[in-house]
PDB file of C-alpha atoms in Angstrom:
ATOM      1  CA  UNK A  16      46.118  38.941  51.363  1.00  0.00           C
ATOM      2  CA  UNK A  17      46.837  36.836  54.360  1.00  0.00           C
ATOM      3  CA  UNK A  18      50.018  35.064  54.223  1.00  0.00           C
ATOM      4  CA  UNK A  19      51.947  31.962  56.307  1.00  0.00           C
ATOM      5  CA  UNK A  20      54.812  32.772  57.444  1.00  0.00           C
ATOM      6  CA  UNK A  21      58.484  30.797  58.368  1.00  0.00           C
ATOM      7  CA  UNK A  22      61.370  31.726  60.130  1.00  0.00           C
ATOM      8  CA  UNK A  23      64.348  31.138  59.702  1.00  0.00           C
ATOM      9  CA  UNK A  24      64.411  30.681  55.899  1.00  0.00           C
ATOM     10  CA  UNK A  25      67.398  29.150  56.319  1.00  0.00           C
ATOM     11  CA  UNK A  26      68.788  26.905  58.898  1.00  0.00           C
ATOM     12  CA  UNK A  27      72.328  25.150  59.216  1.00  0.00           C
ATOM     13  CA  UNK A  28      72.788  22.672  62.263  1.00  0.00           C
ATOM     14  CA  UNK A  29      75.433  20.007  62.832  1.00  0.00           C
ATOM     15  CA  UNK A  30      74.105  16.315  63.154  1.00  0.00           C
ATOM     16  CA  UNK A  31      72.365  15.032  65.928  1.00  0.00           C
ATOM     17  CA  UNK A  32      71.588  18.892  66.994  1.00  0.00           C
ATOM     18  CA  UNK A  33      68.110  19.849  67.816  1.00  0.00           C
ATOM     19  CA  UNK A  34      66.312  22.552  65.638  1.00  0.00           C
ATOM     20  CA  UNK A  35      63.290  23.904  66.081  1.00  0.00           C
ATOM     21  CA  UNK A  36      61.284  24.991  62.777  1.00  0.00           C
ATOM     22  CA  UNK A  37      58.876  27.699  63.512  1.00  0.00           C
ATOM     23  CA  UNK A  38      55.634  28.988  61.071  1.00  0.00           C
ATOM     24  CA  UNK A  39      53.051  31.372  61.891  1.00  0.00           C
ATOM     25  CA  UNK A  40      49.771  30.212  60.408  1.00  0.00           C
ATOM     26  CA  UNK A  41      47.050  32.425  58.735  1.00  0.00           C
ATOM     27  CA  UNK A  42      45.126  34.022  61.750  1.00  0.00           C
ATOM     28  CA  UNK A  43      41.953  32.494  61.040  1.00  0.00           C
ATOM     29  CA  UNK A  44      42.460  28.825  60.104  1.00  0.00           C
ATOM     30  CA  UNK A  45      42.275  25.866  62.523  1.00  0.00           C
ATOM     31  CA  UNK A  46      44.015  23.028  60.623  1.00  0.00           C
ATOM     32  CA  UNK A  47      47.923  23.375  60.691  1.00  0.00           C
ATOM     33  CA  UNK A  48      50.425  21.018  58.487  1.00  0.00           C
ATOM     34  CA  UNK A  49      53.764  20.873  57.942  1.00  0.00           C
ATOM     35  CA  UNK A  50      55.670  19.356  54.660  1.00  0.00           C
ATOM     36  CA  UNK A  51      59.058  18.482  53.453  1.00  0.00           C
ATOM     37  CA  UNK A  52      60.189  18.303  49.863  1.00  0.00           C
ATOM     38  CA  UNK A  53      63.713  17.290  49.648  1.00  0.00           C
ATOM     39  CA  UNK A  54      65.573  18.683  46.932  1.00  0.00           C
ATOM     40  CA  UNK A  55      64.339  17.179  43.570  1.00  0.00           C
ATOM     41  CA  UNK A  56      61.713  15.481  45.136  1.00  0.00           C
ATOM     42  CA  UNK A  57      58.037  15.670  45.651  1.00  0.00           C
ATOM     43  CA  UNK A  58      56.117  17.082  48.737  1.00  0.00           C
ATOM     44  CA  UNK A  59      55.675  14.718  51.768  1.00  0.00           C
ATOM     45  CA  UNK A  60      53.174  15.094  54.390  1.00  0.00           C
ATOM     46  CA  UNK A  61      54.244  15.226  57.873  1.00  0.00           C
ATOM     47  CA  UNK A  62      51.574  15.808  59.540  1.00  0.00           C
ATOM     48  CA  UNK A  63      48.458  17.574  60.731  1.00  0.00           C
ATOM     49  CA  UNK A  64      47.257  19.434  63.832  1.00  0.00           C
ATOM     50  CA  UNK A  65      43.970  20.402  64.745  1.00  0.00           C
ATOM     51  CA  UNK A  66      42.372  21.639  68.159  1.00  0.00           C
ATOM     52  CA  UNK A  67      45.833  21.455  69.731  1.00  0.00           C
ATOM     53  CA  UNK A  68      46.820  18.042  69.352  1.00  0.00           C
ATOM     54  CA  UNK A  69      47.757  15.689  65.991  1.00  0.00           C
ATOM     55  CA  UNK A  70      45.310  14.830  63.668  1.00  0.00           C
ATOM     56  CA  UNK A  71      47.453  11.933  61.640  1.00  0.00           C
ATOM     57  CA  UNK A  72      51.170  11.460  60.695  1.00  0.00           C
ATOM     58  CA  UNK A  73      52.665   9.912  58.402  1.00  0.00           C
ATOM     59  CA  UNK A  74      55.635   7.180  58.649  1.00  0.00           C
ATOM     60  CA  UNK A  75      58.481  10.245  58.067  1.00  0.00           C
ATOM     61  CA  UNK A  76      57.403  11.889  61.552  1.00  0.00           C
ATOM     62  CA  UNK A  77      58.832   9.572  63.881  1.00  0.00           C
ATOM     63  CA  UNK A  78      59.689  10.111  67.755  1.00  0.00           C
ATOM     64  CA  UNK A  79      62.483  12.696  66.656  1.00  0.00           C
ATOM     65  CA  UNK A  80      59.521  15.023  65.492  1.00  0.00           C
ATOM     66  CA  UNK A  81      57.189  16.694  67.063  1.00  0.00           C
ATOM     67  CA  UNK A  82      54.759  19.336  67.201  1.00  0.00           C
ATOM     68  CA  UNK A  83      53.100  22.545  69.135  1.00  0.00           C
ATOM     69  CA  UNK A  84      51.312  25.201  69.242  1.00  0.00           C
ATOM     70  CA  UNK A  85      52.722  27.253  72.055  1.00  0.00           C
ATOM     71  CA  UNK A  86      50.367  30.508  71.599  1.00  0.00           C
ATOM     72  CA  UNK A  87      47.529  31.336  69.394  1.00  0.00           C
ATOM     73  CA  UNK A  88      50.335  32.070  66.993  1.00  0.00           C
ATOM     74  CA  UNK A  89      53.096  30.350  66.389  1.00  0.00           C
ATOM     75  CA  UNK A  90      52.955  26.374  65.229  1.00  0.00           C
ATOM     76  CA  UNK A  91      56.418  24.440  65.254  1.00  0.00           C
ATOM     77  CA  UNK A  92      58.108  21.790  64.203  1.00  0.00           C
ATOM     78  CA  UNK A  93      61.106  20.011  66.229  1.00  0.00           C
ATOM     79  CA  UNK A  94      63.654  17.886  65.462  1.00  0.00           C
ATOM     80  CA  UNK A  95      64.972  16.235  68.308  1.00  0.00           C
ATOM     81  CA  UNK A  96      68.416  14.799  67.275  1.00  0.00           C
ATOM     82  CA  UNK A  97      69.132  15.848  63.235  1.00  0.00           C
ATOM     83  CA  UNK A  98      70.463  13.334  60.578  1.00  0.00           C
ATOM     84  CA  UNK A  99      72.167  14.401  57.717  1.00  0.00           C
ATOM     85  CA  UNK A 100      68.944  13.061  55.798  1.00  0.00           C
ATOM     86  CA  UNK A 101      66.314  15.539  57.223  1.00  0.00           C
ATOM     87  CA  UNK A 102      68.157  18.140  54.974  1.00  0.00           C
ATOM     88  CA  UNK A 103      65.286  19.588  53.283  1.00  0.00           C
ATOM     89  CA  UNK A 104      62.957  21.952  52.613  1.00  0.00           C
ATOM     90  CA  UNK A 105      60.163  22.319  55.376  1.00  0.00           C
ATOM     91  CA  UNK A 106      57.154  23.533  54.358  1.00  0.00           C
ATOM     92  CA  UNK A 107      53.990  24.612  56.996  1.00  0.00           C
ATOM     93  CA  UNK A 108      50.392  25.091  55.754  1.00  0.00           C
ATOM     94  CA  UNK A 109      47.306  26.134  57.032  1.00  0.00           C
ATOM     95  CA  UNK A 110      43.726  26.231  56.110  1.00  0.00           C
ATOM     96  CA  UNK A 111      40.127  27.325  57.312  1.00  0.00           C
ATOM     97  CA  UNK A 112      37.486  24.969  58.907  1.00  0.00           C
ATOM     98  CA  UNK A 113      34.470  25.334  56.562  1.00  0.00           C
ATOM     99  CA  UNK A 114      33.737  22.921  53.829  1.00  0.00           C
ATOM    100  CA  UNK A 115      36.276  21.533  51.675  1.00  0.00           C
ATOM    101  CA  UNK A 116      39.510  24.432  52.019  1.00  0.00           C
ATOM    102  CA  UNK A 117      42.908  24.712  50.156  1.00  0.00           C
ATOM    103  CA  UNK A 118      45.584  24.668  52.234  1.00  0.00           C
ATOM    104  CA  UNK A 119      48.149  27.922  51.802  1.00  0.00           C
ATOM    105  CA  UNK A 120      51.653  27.219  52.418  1.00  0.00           C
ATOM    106  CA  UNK A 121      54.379  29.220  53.387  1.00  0.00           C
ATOM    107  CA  UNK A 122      57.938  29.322  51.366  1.00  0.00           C
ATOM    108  CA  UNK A 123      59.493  27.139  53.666  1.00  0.00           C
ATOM    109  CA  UNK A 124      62.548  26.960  56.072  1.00  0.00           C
ATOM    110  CA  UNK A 125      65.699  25.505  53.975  1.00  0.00           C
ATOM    111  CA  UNK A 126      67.228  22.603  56.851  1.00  0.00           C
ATOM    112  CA  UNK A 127      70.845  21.649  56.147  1.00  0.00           C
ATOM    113  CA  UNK A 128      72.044  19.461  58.447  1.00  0.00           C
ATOM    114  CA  UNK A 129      76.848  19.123  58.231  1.00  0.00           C
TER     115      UNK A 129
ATOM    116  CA  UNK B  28      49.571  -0.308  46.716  1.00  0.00           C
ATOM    117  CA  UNK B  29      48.343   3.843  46.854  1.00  0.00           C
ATOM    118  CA  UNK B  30      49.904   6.237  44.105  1.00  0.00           C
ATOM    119  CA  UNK B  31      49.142   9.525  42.479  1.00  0.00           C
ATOM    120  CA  UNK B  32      51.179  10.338  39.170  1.00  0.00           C
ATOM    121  CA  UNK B  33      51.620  13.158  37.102  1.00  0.00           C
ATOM    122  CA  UNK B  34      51.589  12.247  32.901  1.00  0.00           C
ATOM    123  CA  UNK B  35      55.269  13.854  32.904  1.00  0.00           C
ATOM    124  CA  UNK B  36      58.345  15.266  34.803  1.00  0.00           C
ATOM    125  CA  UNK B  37      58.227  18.456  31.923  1.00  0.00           C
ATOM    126  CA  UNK B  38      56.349  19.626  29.376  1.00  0.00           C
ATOM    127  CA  UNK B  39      57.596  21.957  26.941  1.00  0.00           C
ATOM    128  CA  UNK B  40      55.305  24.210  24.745  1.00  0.00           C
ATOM    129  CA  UNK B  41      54.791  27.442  22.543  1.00  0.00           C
ATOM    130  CA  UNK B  42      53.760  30.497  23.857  1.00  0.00           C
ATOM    131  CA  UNK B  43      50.164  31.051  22.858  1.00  0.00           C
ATOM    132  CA  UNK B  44      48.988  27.538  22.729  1.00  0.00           C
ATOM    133  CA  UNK B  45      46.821  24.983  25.705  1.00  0.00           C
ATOM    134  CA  UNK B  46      49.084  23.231  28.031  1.00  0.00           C
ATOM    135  CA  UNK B  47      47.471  19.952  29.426  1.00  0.00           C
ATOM    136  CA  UNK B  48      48.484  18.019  32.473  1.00  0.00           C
ATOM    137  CA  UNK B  49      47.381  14.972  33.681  1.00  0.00           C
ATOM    138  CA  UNK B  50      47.105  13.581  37.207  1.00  0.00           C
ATOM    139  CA  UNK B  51      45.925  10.339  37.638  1.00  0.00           C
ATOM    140  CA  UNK B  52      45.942   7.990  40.966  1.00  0.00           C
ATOM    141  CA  UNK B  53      44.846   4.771  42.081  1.00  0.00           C
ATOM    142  CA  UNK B  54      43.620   3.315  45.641  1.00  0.00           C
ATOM    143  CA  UNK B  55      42.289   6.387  46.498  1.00  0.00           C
ATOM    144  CA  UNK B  56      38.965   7.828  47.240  1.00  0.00           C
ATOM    145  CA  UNK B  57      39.186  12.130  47.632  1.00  0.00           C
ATOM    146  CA  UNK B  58      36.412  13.968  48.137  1.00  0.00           C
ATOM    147  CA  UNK B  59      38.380  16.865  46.188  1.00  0.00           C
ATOM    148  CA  UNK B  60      41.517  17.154  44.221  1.00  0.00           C
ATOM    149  CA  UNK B  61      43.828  20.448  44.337  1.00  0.00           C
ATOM    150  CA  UNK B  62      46.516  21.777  41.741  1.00  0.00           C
ATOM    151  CA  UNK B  63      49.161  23.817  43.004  1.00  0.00           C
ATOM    152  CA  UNK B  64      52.093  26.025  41.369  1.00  0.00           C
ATOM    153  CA  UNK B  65      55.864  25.932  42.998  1.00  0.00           C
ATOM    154  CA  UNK B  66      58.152  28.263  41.547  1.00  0.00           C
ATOM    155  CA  UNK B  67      62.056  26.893  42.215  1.00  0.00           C
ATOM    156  CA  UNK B  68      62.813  27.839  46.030  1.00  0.00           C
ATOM    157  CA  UNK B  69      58.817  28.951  46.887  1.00  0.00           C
ATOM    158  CA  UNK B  70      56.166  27.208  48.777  1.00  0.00           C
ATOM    159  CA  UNK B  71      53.315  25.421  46.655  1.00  0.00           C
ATOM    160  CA  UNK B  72      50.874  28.543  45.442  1.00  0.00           C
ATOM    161  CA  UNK B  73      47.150  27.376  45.790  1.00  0.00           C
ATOM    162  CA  UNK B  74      45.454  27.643  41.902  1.00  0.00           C
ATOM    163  CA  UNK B  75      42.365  25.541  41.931  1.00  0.00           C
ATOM    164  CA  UNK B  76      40.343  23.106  44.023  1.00  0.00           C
ATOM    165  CA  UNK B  77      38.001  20.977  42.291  1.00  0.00           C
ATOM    166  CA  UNK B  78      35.440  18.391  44.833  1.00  0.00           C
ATOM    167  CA  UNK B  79      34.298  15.205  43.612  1.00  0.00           C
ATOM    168  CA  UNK B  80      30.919  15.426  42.515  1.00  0.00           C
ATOM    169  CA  UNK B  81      31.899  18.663  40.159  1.00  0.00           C
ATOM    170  CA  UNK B  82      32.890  17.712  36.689  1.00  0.00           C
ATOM    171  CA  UNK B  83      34.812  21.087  35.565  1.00  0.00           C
ATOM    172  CA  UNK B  84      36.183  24.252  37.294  1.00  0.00           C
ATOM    173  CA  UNK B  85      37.317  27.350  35.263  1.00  0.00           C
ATOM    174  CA  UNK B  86      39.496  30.693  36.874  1.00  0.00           C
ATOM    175  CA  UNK B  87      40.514  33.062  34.251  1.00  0.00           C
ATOM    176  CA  UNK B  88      43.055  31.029  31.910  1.00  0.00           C
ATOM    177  CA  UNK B  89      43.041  28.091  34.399  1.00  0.00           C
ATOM    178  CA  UNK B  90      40.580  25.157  34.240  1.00  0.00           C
ATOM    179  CA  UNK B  91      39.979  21.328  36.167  1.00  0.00           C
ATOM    180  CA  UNK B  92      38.469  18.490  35.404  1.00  0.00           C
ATOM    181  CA  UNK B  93      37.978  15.537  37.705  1.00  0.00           C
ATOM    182  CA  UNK B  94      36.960  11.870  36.627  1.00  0.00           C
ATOM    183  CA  UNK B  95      36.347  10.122  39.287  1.00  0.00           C
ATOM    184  CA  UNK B  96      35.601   7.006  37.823  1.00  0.00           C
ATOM    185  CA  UNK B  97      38.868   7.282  35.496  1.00  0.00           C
ATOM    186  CA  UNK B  98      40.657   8.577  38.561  1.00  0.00           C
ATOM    187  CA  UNK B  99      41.913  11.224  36.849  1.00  0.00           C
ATOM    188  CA  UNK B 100      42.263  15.124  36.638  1.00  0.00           C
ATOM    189  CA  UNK B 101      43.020  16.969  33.633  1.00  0.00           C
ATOM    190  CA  UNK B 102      45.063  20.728  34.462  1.00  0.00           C
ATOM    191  CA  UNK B 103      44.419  23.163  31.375  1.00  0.00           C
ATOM    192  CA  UNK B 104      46.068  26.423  30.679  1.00  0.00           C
ATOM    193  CA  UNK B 105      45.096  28.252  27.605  1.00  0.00           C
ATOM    194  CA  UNK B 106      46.453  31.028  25.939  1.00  0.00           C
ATOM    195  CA  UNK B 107      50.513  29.998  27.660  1.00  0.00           C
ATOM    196  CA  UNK B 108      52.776  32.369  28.834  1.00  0.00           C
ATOM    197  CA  UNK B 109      56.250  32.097  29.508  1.00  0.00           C
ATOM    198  CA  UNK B 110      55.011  33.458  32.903  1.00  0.00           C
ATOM    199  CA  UNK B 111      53.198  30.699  33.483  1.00  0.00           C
ATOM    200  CA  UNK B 112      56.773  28.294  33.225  1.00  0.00           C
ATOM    201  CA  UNK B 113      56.541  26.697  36.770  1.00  0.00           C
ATOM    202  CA  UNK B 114      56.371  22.925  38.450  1.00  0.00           C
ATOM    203  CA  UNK B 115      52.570  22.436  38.705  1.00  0.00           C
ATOM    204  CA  UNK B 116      51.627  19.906  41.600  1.00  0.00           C
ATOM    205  CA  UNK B 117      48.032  17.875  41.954  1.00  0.00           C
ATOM    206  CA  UNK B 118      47.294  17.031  45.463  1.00  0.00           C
ATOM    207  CA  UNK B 119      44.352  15.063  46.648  1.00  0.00           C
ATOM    208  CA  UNK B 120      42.813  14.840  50.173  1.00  0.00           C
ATOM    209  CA  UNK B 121      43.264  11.128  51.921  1.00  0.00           C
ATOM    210  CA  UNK B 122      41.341  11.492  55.024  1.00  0.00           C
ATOM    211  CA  UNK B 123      38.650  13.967  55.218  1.00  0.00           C
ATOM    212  CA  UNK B 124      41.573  16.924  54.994  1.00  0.00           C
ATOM    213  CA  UNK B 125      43.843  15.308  57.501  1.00  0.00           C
ATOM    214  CA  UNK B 126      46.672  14.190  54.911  1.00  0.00           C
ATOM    215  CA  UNK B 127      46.654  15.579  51.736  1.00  0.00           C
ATOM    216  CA  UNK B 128      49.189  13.617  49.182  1.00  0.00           C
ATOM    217  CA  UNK B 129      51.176  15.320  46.225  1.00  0.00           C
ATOM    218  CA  UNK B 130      52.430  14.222  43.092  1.00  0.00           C
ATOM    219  CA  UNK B 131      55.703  14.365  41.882  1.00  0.00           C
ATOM    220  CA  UNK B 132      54.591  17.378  39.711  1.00  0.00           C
ATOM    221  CA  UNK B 133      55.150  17.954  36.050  1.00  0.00           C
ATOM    222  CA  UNK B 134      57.690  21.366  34.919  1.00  0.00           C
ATOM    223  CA  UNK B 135      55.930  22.978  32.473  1.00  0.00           C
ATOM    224  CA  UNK B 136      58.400  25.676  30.100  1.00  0.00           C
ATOM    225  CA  UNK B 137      56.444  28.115  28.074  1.00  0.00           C
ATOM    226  CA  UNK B 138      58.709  28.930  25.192  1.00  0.00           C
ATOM    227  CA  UNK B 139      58.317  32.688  23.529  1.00  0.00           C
TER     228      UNK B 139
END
């Protein structure tokens, strides 16, 4: 079965560093997300991506975030200048264009920011 | 103000018997409703979408109801297995499948 995939799985950057996040969605869908759940917390929308450009955000993905798709594969997520409170898990999704989809989600890329 | 809750942060119970969950929200309007499974250090596992105008879904040991006019959905598993100990998530569509929002989940232990 088709799978999302993230890389790295785990990623260690010192504060106010830039990271880049990167997922590669299932081949066939058209709506891209990404997630964070910090630890002991619930999962938090981010945002969504559609047709090459940003379907809705949320108040989390402020100008420090953003988002491309750079080829047909790859979809990531950069952090412009890291805080020690965007330690989290980052999770990307994906899911098909017909009727009402489930998204499938990757394991995620484990951000610590020292 | 918007929120989605799950009945409880964990839910112990015996091997062999139904586990119910319970997701309930307020100020929203989905046009479907999705329960997830997140093992500790995984991504959310996809288990069962249910949209608003169906009443019940059923897969295998799994089943969904949705009340829309309770705002509520009701996770069943019958016939528990410790396999099935997990966090189990509800997450409901806010904008035509723009935003999805989760709850905080509920831990469910499946003792032997």
């Amino acid at each position: 079965e088709p799978e999302v995939t993230q890389t790295p799985s785990h990623q260690v950057t010192q504060m106010g560093q830039e990271v880049i996040l990167r997922c590669v969605p299932i081949s066939n869908h058209l709506y891209f997300y990404w997630y964070r759940q910090i630890l002991g917390q619930k999962v938090e929308f981010l945002v969504s991506f559609y047709n090459n450009e940003i379907s809705e955000k949320s108040e989390i993905f402020d100008d420090q975030f953003s988002v491309e798709r750079p080829d047909g594969s790859n979809f990531t997520l950069k952090i412009r200048s890291t805080k020690l409170e965007d330690s989290a898990m980052y999770f990307c999704a994906s899911r098909g264009a017909t009727g009402n989809q489930p998204q499938h989600f990757g394991d995620g890329t484990r951000l610590s920011i020292l | 103000s918007q929120k989605i809750e799950q009945n409880s942060e964990a839910l112990n119970i015996q091997e062999g018997k139904t586990a119910t969950l319970t997701c309930n929200y307020t100020n929203y309007s989905p046009a479907y409703l999705q329960w997830y499974r997140q093992d500790p250090g995984r991504g959310p596992v996809f288990l069962l979408l249910i949209r608003e105008n169906e009443k019940e879904k059923r897969k295998e040991r799994l089943k969904v109801t949705f009340d829309t006019t309770l705002k509520q959905s009701l996770f069943h598993i019958t016939a528990s297995q410790p396999a099935d100990s997990a966090t189990y998530l509800c997450a409901l569509d806010d904008n035509y499948g723009q935003n999805f929002v989760f709850g905080p989940g509920t831990r469910l232990s499946v003792l032997p």
